[in-house]
Amino acid sequence: MTFCATTSLSAQQNKISVASFNRMETDITARVTAPKKDQNGEICALIRIVTNVKDLMFEPDALGITARENKTGEIWIYVPRGARRISILHDQLGILRNYFYPDIIEKGTVYEMVLNTGDKEDKPVIENNMQFFILRPEPANANVYIDEEQVPIENGLFSATMPKGEHTYRVEAPMYQPDAGIITLADNQVVKSVTLKPKFGYIEIFSLPEQDADVFIDSIAVGKTPYRSDRMNTKEYRIRISKEKYFPIDTVLNVIPGETVRPTFHMISTIKPRVPMNTLIMAQVGYNPNQTTAGVMLGFGKKKNGFYIGFRSDFGSAKGDLVCDENGVIEGETEAPFYKPGVKHQSRMSVTGGYFRQLSKLFYLYVGAGYGTRTLCYETEEGESVKDKDKSPSGVAAEAGIFLRFNKFLISGGYHTVNGKHHEATAGIGLFF
């Protein structure tokens, strides 16, 4: 961005300025009368600075000043061929910084610079072929080149009084893309800001469930998580994250100019986590047209498999003094006795154990076996209890069914039998935690 400088910048020139700068074609002082040689043995150019202020200080460019002499009404400075600029400083008058010579400085040549130091009397007219220029680089420590010559940066700025017209600039800094162009100095002072685009980025690495993991970039150990890199060139890097008792992670990260890559790595432990034991508690009922039972199931499981034990009963009591067949004929008799109408005594009990397995998120299957008994007795008119042996099975009890799981809640449905002779449909509700 280029814009006009503020009046505060102009104030820097109010005390010291150059009224004129001319080549003295007929002056032979530098060649014949009072020549001086630079460190390379070449005859210097002489700049005769016309001023009555004798305590001025001078800061040259990289070529330096070979000699200085205070004369009446003048200060003579000898500079090597090719000198480009000079700064003039004074405690009270201020600074004229980076004045660019408007003419080529040649060896053995005399130049006259007339200074304006703010005197009210006989104040010369400032030449109108020079202009003030400021360049502000970002980063502030970048190298700045004006007309292919590197110039000094002070407080993040380059400032100079330069001949009007076109001048080239170039700004460079390590790990930044250079920028170059042309500025034109005319009637207004010019300030130009040059912001370089970075050719670097950063990497920030985090690890879970724990930090303090070792970080390797291109096989070099660089630190531990949480990790933040210094400036890194824009390219791909091989990253490795490792920590004791965790599987290492290898990946590739691409550093993008001017950005920070912030991955978070989720590490997997090499120690298998302990699988908690789940508990199943369920209340069940069994239905047979002639009888109803109630029971409980208690189980334990890990992951998809488990086992259980179950108990069911009608909590009744029945015991026969005599035994009859399904027709009511008592053993050893030929005819059935008279029984009290509608009087029956029943008892029912089963103890089982089994296995259950999860088939899906919702469904479980269970099967089991154990011992079961069912007793049915009639009462004769004489008050004797007679057991129906055909309807009173005992022995192997078997069951199968499904659980439906809804978070911690279970409902069940199944089938239960004793010796394949007594059958029940079962249902239940419980918890699985």
Tab-separated table of C-alpha atoms in Angstrom:
chain	number	residue	atom	x	y	z
A	1	MET	CA	0.000	0.000	0.000
A	2	THR	CA	1.342	3.451	-0.957
A	3	PHE	CA	0.067	6.720	0.559
A	4	CYS	CA	1.165	10.238	1.450
A	5	ALA	CA	3.204	10.686	4.588
A	6	THR	CA	1.831	12.718	7.446
A	7	THR	CA	3.131	16.131	8.422
A	8	SER	CA	4.970	14.555	11.360
A	9	LEU	CA	7.234	12.836	8.877
A	10	SER	CA	7.855	16.158	7.114
A	11	ALA	CA	8.970	17.652	10.384
A	12	GLN	CA	12.028	15.438	10.320
A	13	GLN	CA	13.370	17.587	7.389
A	14	ASN	CA	12.550	21.052	8.762
A	15	LYS	CA	15.924	21.649	10.414
A	16	ILE	CA	18.391	20.049	8.001
A	17	SER	CA	17.754	19.840	4.293
A	18	VAL	CA	19.701	19.994	1.055
A	19	ALA	CA	19.235	23.202	-0.914
A	20	SER	CA	21.268	22.014	-3.890
A	21	PHE	CA	23.723	19.351	-5.036
A	22	ASN	CA	25.864	20.023	-8.081
A	23	ARG	CA	28.928	18.635	-9.849
A	24	MET	CA	31.812	21.171	-9.994
A	25	GLU	CA	33.210	20.375	-13.414
A	26	THR	CA	36.122	22.874	-13.262
A	27	ASP	CA	37.180	22.171	-9.668
A	28	ILE	CA	40.426	20.151	-9.664
A	29	THR	CA	40.785	19.946	-5.864
A	30	ALA	CA	39.998	16.223	-5.691
A	31	ARG	CA	42.373	15.352	-8.546
A	32	VAL	CA	45.251	17.797	-8.183
A	33	THR	CA	45.180	20.307	-5.332
A	34	ALA	CA	44.207	18.100	-2.362
A	35	PRO	CA	43.594	14.522	-3.506
A	36	LYS	CA	43.036	11.618	-1.095
A	37	LYS	CA	42.953	7.918	-1.768
A	38	ASP	CA	40.607	5.299	-0.323
A	39	GLN	CA	41.737	1.987	1.154
A	40	ASN	CA	41.911	0.483	-2.305
A	41	GLY	CA	44.358	3.142	-3.458
A	42	GLU	CA	41.822	4.891	-5.702
A	43	ILE	CA	41.401	8.702	-5.735
A	44	CYS	CA	38.304	9.745	-3.780
A	45	ALA	CA	35.542	12.105	-4.758
A	46	LEU	CA	35.236	15.310	-2.721
A	47	ILE	CA	31.905	16.627	-1.470
A	48	ARG	CA	32.113	20.259	-0.351
A	49	ILE	CA	29.250	20.775	2.111
A	50	VAL	CA	28.397	24.473	2.330
A	51	THR	CA	27.287	25.259	5.904
A	52	ASN	CA	28.274	27.358	8.904
A	53	VAL	CA	27.433	24.520	11.342
A	54	LYS	CA	30.724	22.775	12.056
A	55	ASP	CA	29.607	20.093	14.539
A	56	LEU	CA	27.554	18.092	12.083
A	57	MET	CA	28.012	14.340	12.153
A	58	PHE	CA	27.849	12.112	9.083
A	59	GLU	CA	26.841	8.462	8.607
A	60	PRO	CA	27.859	7.142	5.177
A	61	ASP	CA	26.740	4.060	3.309
A	62	ALA	CA	28.756	0.845	3.286
A	63	LEU	CA	31.653	2.455	1.376
A	64	GLY	CA	32.348	4.797	4.269
A	65	ILE	CA	34.036	8.216	4.491
A	66	THR	CA	37.755	8.330	3.810
A	67	ALA	CA	38.393	11.765	5.382
A	68	ARG	CA	36.716	14.877	6.773
A	69	GLU	CA	38.068	18.403	6.944
A	70	ASN	CA	36.390	21.518	8.394
A	71	LYS	CA	36.994	24.560	6.201
A	72	THR	CA	35.779	28.150	6.396
A	73	GLY	CA	32.110	28.045	5.496
A	74	GLU	CA	32.424	24.418	4.376
A	75	ILE	CA	32.960	20.862	5.487
A	76	TRP	CA	34.921	18.653	3.097
A	77	ILE	CA	34.259	14.924	3.071
A	78	TYR	CA	36.100	12.481	0.843
A	79	VAL	CA	34.138	9.405	-0.245
A	80	PRO	CA	35.028	6.449	-2.498
A	81	ARG	CA	33.741	6.165	-6.017
A	82	GLY	CA	30.184	4.763	-6.194
A	83	ALA	CA	28.978	6.167	-2.859
A	84	ARG	CA	25.184	6.348	-2.891
A	85	ARG	CA	23.914	8.078	0.209
A	86	ILE	CA	24.725	9.868	3.450
A	87	SER	CA	22.929	10.744	6.718
A	88	ILE	CA	23.544	14.102	8.435
A	89	LEU	CA	22.981	14.382	12.205
A	90	HIS	CA	22.989	17.174	14.776
A	91	ASP	CA	21.907	17.326	18.420
A	92	GLN	CA	19.701	20.398	17.987
A	93	LEU	CA	18.958	20.451	14.275
A	94	GLY	CA	17.835	16.836	14.018
A	95	ILE	CA	18.563	14.261	11.323
A	96	LEU	CA	18.537	14.190	7.561
A	97	ARG	CA	18.518	10.453	7.108
A	98	ASN	CA	19.634	8.548	4.020
A	99	TYR	CA	20.051	11.393	1.564
A	100	PHE	CA	20.653	9.770	-1.825
A	101	TYR	CA	23.081	11.659	-4.019
A	102	PRO	CA	21.222	12.848	-7.093
A	103	ASP	CA	24.378	12.449	-9.211
A	104	ILE	CA	26.761	9.561	-9.787
A	105	ILE	CA	29.775	9.838	-7.514
A	106	GLU	CA	32.912	9.438	-9.623
A	107	LYS	CA	36.539	9.299	-8.560
A	108	GLY	CA	38.534	12.535	-8.519
A	109	THR	CA	35.378	14.616	-8.951
A	110	VAL	CA	34.236	17.565	-6.802
A	111	TYR	CA	30.605	18.055	-5.791
A	112	GLU	CA	28.975	20.923	-3.896
A	113	MET	CA	26.163	20.287	-1.409
A	114	VAL	CA	24.460	23.404	-0.039
A	115	LEU	CA	22.766	22.729	3.281
A	116	ASN	CA	19.775	24.509	4.734
A	117	THR	CA	19.992	24.325	8.519
A	118	GLY	CA	16.985	26.489	9.319
A	119	ASP	CA	18.691	29.896	9.517
A	120	LYS	CA	16.186	32.709	9.125
A	121	GLU	CA	18.567	34.932	7.222
A	122	ASP	CA	19.526	34.160	3.628
A	123	LYS	CA	17.700	30.871	3.797
A	124	PRO	CA	18.265	29.165	0.431
A	125	VAL	CA	15.416	27.663	-1.494
A	126	ILE	CA	15.264	23.921	-1.124
A	127	GLU	CA	15.814	22.087	-4.374
A	128	ASN	CA	12.655	20.586	-5.825
A	129	ASN	CA	14.224	17.526	-7.454
A	130	MET	CA	14.406	15.503	-4.183
A	131	GLN	CA	11.659	13.817	-2.196
A	132	PHE	CA	11.287	12.008	1.120
A	133	PHE	CA	10.507	8.273	1.068
A	134	ILE	CA	9.695	5.756	3.822
A	135	LEU	CA	9.437	1.978	3.437
A	136	ARG	CA	7.984	-0.139	6.238
A	137	PRO	CA	8.848	-3.888	5.859
A	138	GLU	CA	7.090	-6.742	7.621
A	139	PRO	CA	8.831	-8.570	9.196
A	140	ALA	CA	10.674	-5.589	10.617
A	141	ASN	CA	14.081	-7.328	10.359
A	142	ALA	CA	13.792	-7.942	6.612
A	143	ASN	CA	16.591	-6.888	4.261
A	144	VAL	CA	15.656	-3.907	2.073
A	145	TYR	CA	17.329	-3.033	-1.219
A	146	ILE	CA	16.780	0.316	-2.965
A	147	ASP	CA	18.064	0.518	-6.540
A	148	GLU	CA	19.820	-2.838	-5.872
A	149	GLU	CA	21.715	-1.476	-2.836
A	150	GLN	CA	21.005	-2.798	0.648
A	151	VAL	CA	19.930	0.027	2.943
A	152	PRO	CA	19.772	0.169	6.756
A	153	ILE	CA	16.570	-0.375	8.742
A	154	GLU	CA	16.041	1.564	11.968
A	155	ASN	CA	13.067	0.954	14.275
A	156	GLY	CA	11.428	-1.135	11.582
A	157	LEU	CA	11.601	1.629	8.931
A	158	PHE	CA	13.770	2.773	6.063
A	159	SER	CA	13.640	6.530	5.371
A	160	ALA	CA	15.602	8.590	2.875
A	161	THR	CA	15.638	11.769	0.800
A	162	MET	CA	15.931	10.593	-2.786
A	163	PRO	CA	15.825	12.082	-6.296
A	164	LYS	CA	12.387	12.260	-7.799
A	165	GLY	CA	11.509	9.652	-10.352
A	166	GLU	CA	11.366	5.857	-10.403
A	167	HIS	CA	13.329	3.680	-7.996
A	168	THR	CA	13.355	-0.081	-7.560
A	169	TYR	CA	12.884	-1.787	-4.214
A	170	ARG	CA	13.298	-5.373	-3.047
A	171	VAL	CA	12.470	-6.810	0.366
A	172	GLU	CA	13.803	-10.198	1.477
A	173	ALA	CA	13.809	-12.231	4.692
A	174	PRO	CA	14.667	-15.834	5.507
A	175	MET	CA	11.653	-18.190	5.194
A	176	TYR	CA	9.557	-15.475	3.471
A	177	GLN	CA	8.703	-14.970	-0.168
A	178	PRO	CA	10.567	-11.890	-1.488
A	179	ASP	CA	8.696	-8.881	-2.826
A	180	ALA	CA	9.968	-6.346	-5.353
A	181	GLY	CA	8.639	-3.468	-7.386
A	182	ILE	CA	8.993	0.143	-8.472
A	183	ILE	CA	8.076	3.310	-6.577
A	184	THR	CA	7.715	6.731	-8.180
A	185	LEU	CA	8.651	9.837	-6.196
A	186	ALA	CA	6.902	13.024	-7.288
A	187	ASP	CA	5.610	16.091	-5.429
A	188	ASN	CA	4.367	14.256	-2.322
A	189	GLN	CA	6.270	12.278	0.235
A	190	VAL	CA	5.658	8.535	-0.040
A	191	VAL	CA	5.293	5.790	2.554
A	192	LYS	CA	5.092	2.204	1.384
A	193	SER	CA	4.357	-0.888	3.486
A	194	VAL	CA	5.619	-4.240	2.226
A	195	THR	CA	4.326	-7.343	3.978
A	196	LEU	CA	6.112	-10.543	2.972
A	197	LYS	CA	4.202	-13.786	2.693
A	198	PRO	CA	5.656	-16.508	4.933
A	199	LYS	CA	7.148	-19.692	3.546
A	200	PHE	CA	6.781	-21.426	6.911
A	201	GLY	CA	4.145	-22.754	9.264
A	202	TYR	CA	3.859	-24.416	12.655
A	203	ILE	CA	2.851	-27.791	14.047
A	204	GLU	CA	1.040	-28.253	17.357
A	205	ILE	CA	0.538	-31.866	18.478
A	206	PHE	CA	-1.682	-33.153	21.288
A	207	SER	CA	-2.251	-36.724	22.457
A	208	LEU	CA	-5.117	-38.461	24.241
A	209	PRO	CA	-5.927	-40.031	26.657
A	210	GLU	CA	-2.566	-38.882	28.058
A	211	GLN	CA	-0.063	-36.155	27.207
A	212	ASP	CA	3.720	-36.424	27.618
A	213	ALA	CA	4.073	-38.685	24.561
A	214	ASP	CA	7.340	-38.547	22.597
A	215	VAL	CA	7.162	-36.644	19.293
A	216	PHE	CA	9.430	-37.516	16.362
A	217	ILE	CA	9.582	-35.424	13.171
A	218	ASP	CA	11.408	-37.075	10.280
A	219	SER	CA	12.837	-39.620	12.786
A	220	ILE	CA	14.280	-36.873	15.031
A	221	ALA	CA	13.039	-36.571	18.631
A	222	VAL	CA	11.782	-33.001	19.046
A	223	GLY	CA	9.860	-33.051	22.336
A	224	LYS	CA	6.783	-34.310	24.106
A	225	THR	CA	3.084	-33.578	23.812
A	226	PRO	CA	1.651	-31.000	24.045
A	227	TYR	CA	4.218	-29.924	21.447
A	228	ARG	CA	4.586	-26.696	19.424
A	229	SER	CA	7.254	-26.406	16.772
A	230	ASP	CA	9.399	-23.469	15.763
A	231	ARG	CA	9.059	-22.144	12.221
A	232	MET	CA	9.015	-25.030	9.755
A	233	ASN	CA	9.451	-24.977	5.996
A	234	THR	CA	6.308	-25.695	4.023
A	235	LYS	CA	6.435	-29.380	3.062
A	236	GLU	CA	5.345	-32.812	4.282
A	237	TYR	CA	6.832	-34.237	7.475
A	238	ARG	CA	6.768	-37.788	8.814
A	239	ILE	CA	5.357	-37.734	12.354
A	240	ARG	CA	5.612	-40.464	14.972
A	241	ILE	CA	3.945	-40.358	18.411
A	242	SER	CA	4.999	-42.951	20.963
A	243	LYS	CA	4.464	-43.587	24.656
A	244	GLU	CA	5.069	-46.567	26.916
A	245	LYS	CA	2.056	-48.900	27.157
A	246	TYR	CA	0.498	-47.394	23.995
A	247	PHE	CA	0.727	-48.373	20.365
A	248	PRO	CA	2.824	-45.847	18.371
A	249	ILE	CA	1.138	-43.673	15.742
A	250	ASP	CA	2.790	-42.879	12.407
A	251	THR	CA	1.393	-40.305	10.013
A	252	VAL	CA	2.302	-37.506	7.606
A	253	LEU	CA	1.513	-33.825	8.197
A	254	ASN	CA	1.656	-31.094	5.573
A	255	VAL	CA	2.822	-27.680	6.808
A	256	ILE	CA	0.938	-24.867	5.048
A	257	PRO	CA	2.381	-21.325	4.691
A	258	GLY	CA	1.274	-19.007	7.479
A	259	GLU	CA	-0.871	-21.633	9.231
A	260	THR	CA	-0.622	-23.935	12.247
A	261	VAL	CA	-1.465	-27.621	11.893
A	262	ARG	CA	-3.089	-28.814	15.143
A	263	PRO	CA	-3.743	-32.589	15.141
A	264	THR	CA	-4.862	-34.484	18.228
A	265	PHE	CA	-3.820	-38.148	18.262
A	266	HIS	CA	-5.931	-40.704	20.131
A	267	MET	CA	-3.557	-43.388	21.367
A	268	ILE	CA	-4.626	-47.005	21.968
A	269	SER	CA	-3.309	-48.787	25.042
A	270	THR	CA	-1.360	-52.022	24.621
A	271	ILE	CA	-2.975	-53.260	27.838
A	272	LYS	CA	-6.323	-54.831	27.170
A	273	PRO	CA	-8.911	-53.081	29.266
A	274	ARG	CA	-10.621	-55.154	31.905
A	275	VAL	CA	-14.047	-56.111	30.710
A	276	PRO	CA	-16.576	-55.506	33.484
A	277	MET	CA	-18.860	-58.332	34.599
A	278	ASN	CA	-22.505	-57.513	33.950
A	279	THR	CA	-25.264	-58.771	36.220
A	280	LEU	CA	-28.679	-59.978	35.144
A	281	ILE	CA	-31.624	-60.046	37.558
A	282	MET	CA	-35.047	-61.029	36.250
A	283	ALA	CA	-38.434	-61.924	37.693
A	284	GLN	CA	-40.397	-64.460	35.595
A	285	VAL	CA	-43.817	-66.057	35.463
A	286	GLY	CA	-44.806	-69.325	33.828
A	287	TYR	CA	-48.258	-70.099	32.416
A	288	ASN	CA	-49.949	-73.434	31.917
A	289	PRO	CA	-53.751	-73.689	31.522
A	290	ASN	CA	-53.835	-75.704	34.722
A	291	GLN	CA	-51.146	-73.950	36.711
A	292	THR	CA	-49.134	-70.704	37.084
A	293	THR	CA	-45.612	-70.394	38.473
A	294	ALA	CA	-43.319	-67.548	39.503
A	295	GLY	CA	-39.556	-67.471	39.572
A	296	VAL	CA	-36.328	-65.567	39.385
A	297	MET	CA	-33.260	-65.657	37.136
A	298	LEU	CA	-29.784	-64.475	38.159
A	299	GLY	CA	-27.015	-64.231	35.594
A	300	PHE	CA	-23.530	-62.847	34.931
A	301	GLY	CA	-21.915	-61.963	31.607
A	302	LYS	CA	-18.945	-60.397	29.835
A	303	LYS	CA	-19.140	-58.861	26.402
A	304	LYS	CA	-21.600	-61.068	24.479
A	305	ASN	CA	-21.635	-64.240	26.604
A	306	GLY	CA	-22.975	-65.165	30.022
A	307	PHE	CA	-24.486	-67.809	32.243
A	308	TYR	CA	-27.444	-67.914	34.604
A	309	ILE	CA	-29.287	-69.958	37.196
A	310	GLY	CA	-33.034	-69.979	37.588
A	311	PHE	CA	-35.684	-71.125	40.023
A	312	ARG	CA	-39.467	-71.328	39.609
A	313	SER	CA	-42.331	-72.697	41.710
A	314	ASP	CA	-46.019	-72.335	42.370
A	315	PHE	CA	-45.193	-72.409	46.073
A	316	GLY	CA	-47.890	-75.046	46.569
A	317	SER	CA	-47.778	-78.405	48.407
A	318	ALA	CA	-49.106	-81.711	47.142
A	319	LYS	CA	-48.389	-85.264	48.330
A	320	GLY	CA	-50.241	-88.432	47.460
A	321	ASP	CA	-50.829	-91.361	49.852
A	322	LEU	CA	-51.891	-93.468	46.895
A	323	VAL	CA	-51.044	-93.459	43.161
A	324	CYS	CA	-53.471	-93.597	40.275
A	325	ASP	CA	-53.317	-93.480	36.496
A	326	GLU	CA	-54.778	-90.811	34.278
A	327	ASN	CA	-58.196	-92.484	34.535
A	328	GLY	CA	-58.101	-92.230	38.312
A	329	VAL	CA	-57.735	-96.026	38.900
A	330	ILE	CA	-55.614	-96.602	41.963
A	331	GLU	CA	-52.809	-99.118	41.613
A	332	GLY	CA	-53.990	-102.580	42.665
A	333	GLU	CA	-57.645	-101.644	42.095
A	334	THR	CA	-59.833	-102.309	39.082
A	335	GLU	CA	-62.172	-99.380	39.411
A	336	ALA	CA	-61.665	-95.751	40.235
A	337	PRO	CA	-62.959	-94.594	43.592
A	338	PHE	CA	-65.243	-91.631	44.049
A	339	TYR	CA	-63.289	-88.329	44.186
A	340	LYS	CA	-64.469	-85.051	45.602
A	341	PRO	CA	-65.534	-82.939	42.641
A	342	GLY	CA	-63.135	-80.063	41.770
A	343	VAL	CA	-60.732	-80.788	44.591
A	344	LYS	CA	-57.135	-80.871	43.329
A	345	HIS	CA	-53.785	-80.346	45.014
A	346	GLN	CA	-50.790	-79.266	42.887
A	347	SER	CA	-47.148	-78.395	43.379
A	348	ARG	CA	-44.538	-77.228	40.895
A	349	MET	CA	-40.769	-76.547	41.129
A	350	SER	CA	-37.771	-76.283	38.769
A	351	VAL	CA	-34.101	-75.419	39.221
A	352	THR	CA	-32.161	-74.692	36.005
A	353	GLY	CA	-28.868	-73.292	34.803
A	354	GLY	CA	-27.909	-72.128	31.333
A	355	TYR	CA	-26.113	-69.948	28.827
A	356	PHE	CA	-27.077	-66.687	27.129
A	357	ARG	CA	-25.515	-64.896	24.171
A	358	GLN	CA	-26.002	-61.496	22.610
A	359	LEU	CA	-27.096	-61.750	18.979
A	360	SER	CA	-27.478	-58.052	18.307
A	361	LYS	CA	-27.735	-54.795	20.185
A	362	LEU	CA	-31.344	-55.668	21.030
A	363	PHE	CA	-31.614	-59.473	21.089
A	364	TYR	CA	-30.190	-62.155	23.375
A	365	LEU	CA	-30.807	-65.922	23.200
A	366	TYR	CA	-30.823	-68.174	26.260
A	367	VAL	CA	-31.021	-71.969	26.742
A	368	GLY	CA	-30.848	-73.997	29.948
A	369	ALA	CA	-31.552	-77.295	31.662
A	370	GLY	CA	-31.919	-78.679	35.166
A	371	TYR	CA	-34.305	-80.588	37.373
A	372	GLY	CA	-38.019	-80.069	37.612
A	373	THR	CA	-41.106	-81.674	39.114
A	374	ARG	CA	-44.851	-81.292	38.931
A	375	THR	CA	-47.297	-83.064	41.274
A	376	LEU	CA	-51.094	-83.372	40.810
A	377	CYS	CA	-53.217	-85.023	43.500
A	378	TYR	CA	-56.966	-85.762	43.904
A	379	GLU	CA	-58.868	-86.307	47.099
A	380	THR	CA	-61.290	-89.246	47.563
A	381	GLU	CA	-64.561	-88.938	49.420
A	382	GLU	CA	-62.895	-90.792	52.255
A	383	GLY	CA	-60.249	-87.994	52.457
A	384	GLU	CA	-57.366	-89.919	51.004
A	385	SER	CA	-54.855	-88.042	48.712
A	386	VAL	CA	-54.185	-89.799	45.408
A	387	LYS	CA	-51.316	-88.760	43.078
A	388	ASP	CA	-51.916	-88.839	39.293
A	389	LYS	CA	-48.696	-90.434	38.095
A	390	ASP	CA	-49.321	-89.647	34.408
A	391	LYS	CA	-49.723	-85.924	35.092
A	392	SER	CA	-46.993	-85.635	37.713
A	393	PRO	CA	-43.721	-85.733	35.766
A	394	SER	CA	-40.319	-85.178	37.382
A	395	GLY	CA	-36.769	-85.209	36.025
A	396	VAL	CA	-35.113	-83.147	33.310
A	397	ALA	CA	-36.311	-79.561	32.990
A	398	ALA	CA	-35.391	-77.656	29.813
A	399	GLU	CA	-36.012	-74.116	28.657
A	400	ALA	CA	-35.188	-71.658	25.855
A	401	GLY	CA	-36.106	-68.083	25.026
A	402	ILE	CA	-35.009	-64.576	24.152
A	403	PHE	CA	-34.211	-61.366	25.978
A	404	LEU	CA	-34.981	-57.940	24.547
A	405	ARG	CA	-32.645	-55.314	25.960
A	406	PHE	CA	-33.473	-51.625	26.226
A	407	ASN	CA	-30.423	-49.992	27.795
A	408	LYS	CA	-30.455	-51.476	31.330
A	409	PHE	CA	-33.935	-53.003	31.102
A	410	LEU	CA	-34.782	-56.521	29.895
A	411	ILE	CA	-37.950	-58.301	28.954
A	412	SER	CA	-38.018	-61.999	28.157
A	413	GLY	CA	-40.201	-64.575	26.514
A	414	GLY	CA	-39.638	-68.338	26.404
A	415	TYR	CA	-40.668	-71.947	26.828
A	416	HIS	CA	-40.170	-74.325	29.776
A	417	THR	CA	-40.865	-78.067	30.052
A	418	VAL	CA	-40.461	-80.920	32.536
A	419	ASN	CA	-39.680	-84.265	30.890
A	420	GLY	CA	-41.520	-83.053	27.803
A	421	LYS	CA	-44.830	-83.706	29.597
A	422	HIS	CA	-45.507	-80.472	31.437
A	423	HIS	CA	-45.221	-77.274	29.386
A	424	GLU	CA	-45.201	-73.588	30.271
A	425	ALA	CA	-44.966	-70.315	28.386
A	426	THR	CA	-42.722	-67.907	30.298
A	427	ALA	CA	-42.295	-64.140	30.427
A	428	GLY	CA	-40.196	-61.851	32.548
A	429	ILE	CA	-38.877	-58.382	33.253
A	430	GLY	CA	-35.558	-57.418	34.776
A	431	LEU	CA	-32.354	-55.412	34.793
A	432	PHE	CA	-28.975	-55.894	33.115
A	433	PHE	CA	-26.196	-53.767	34.599
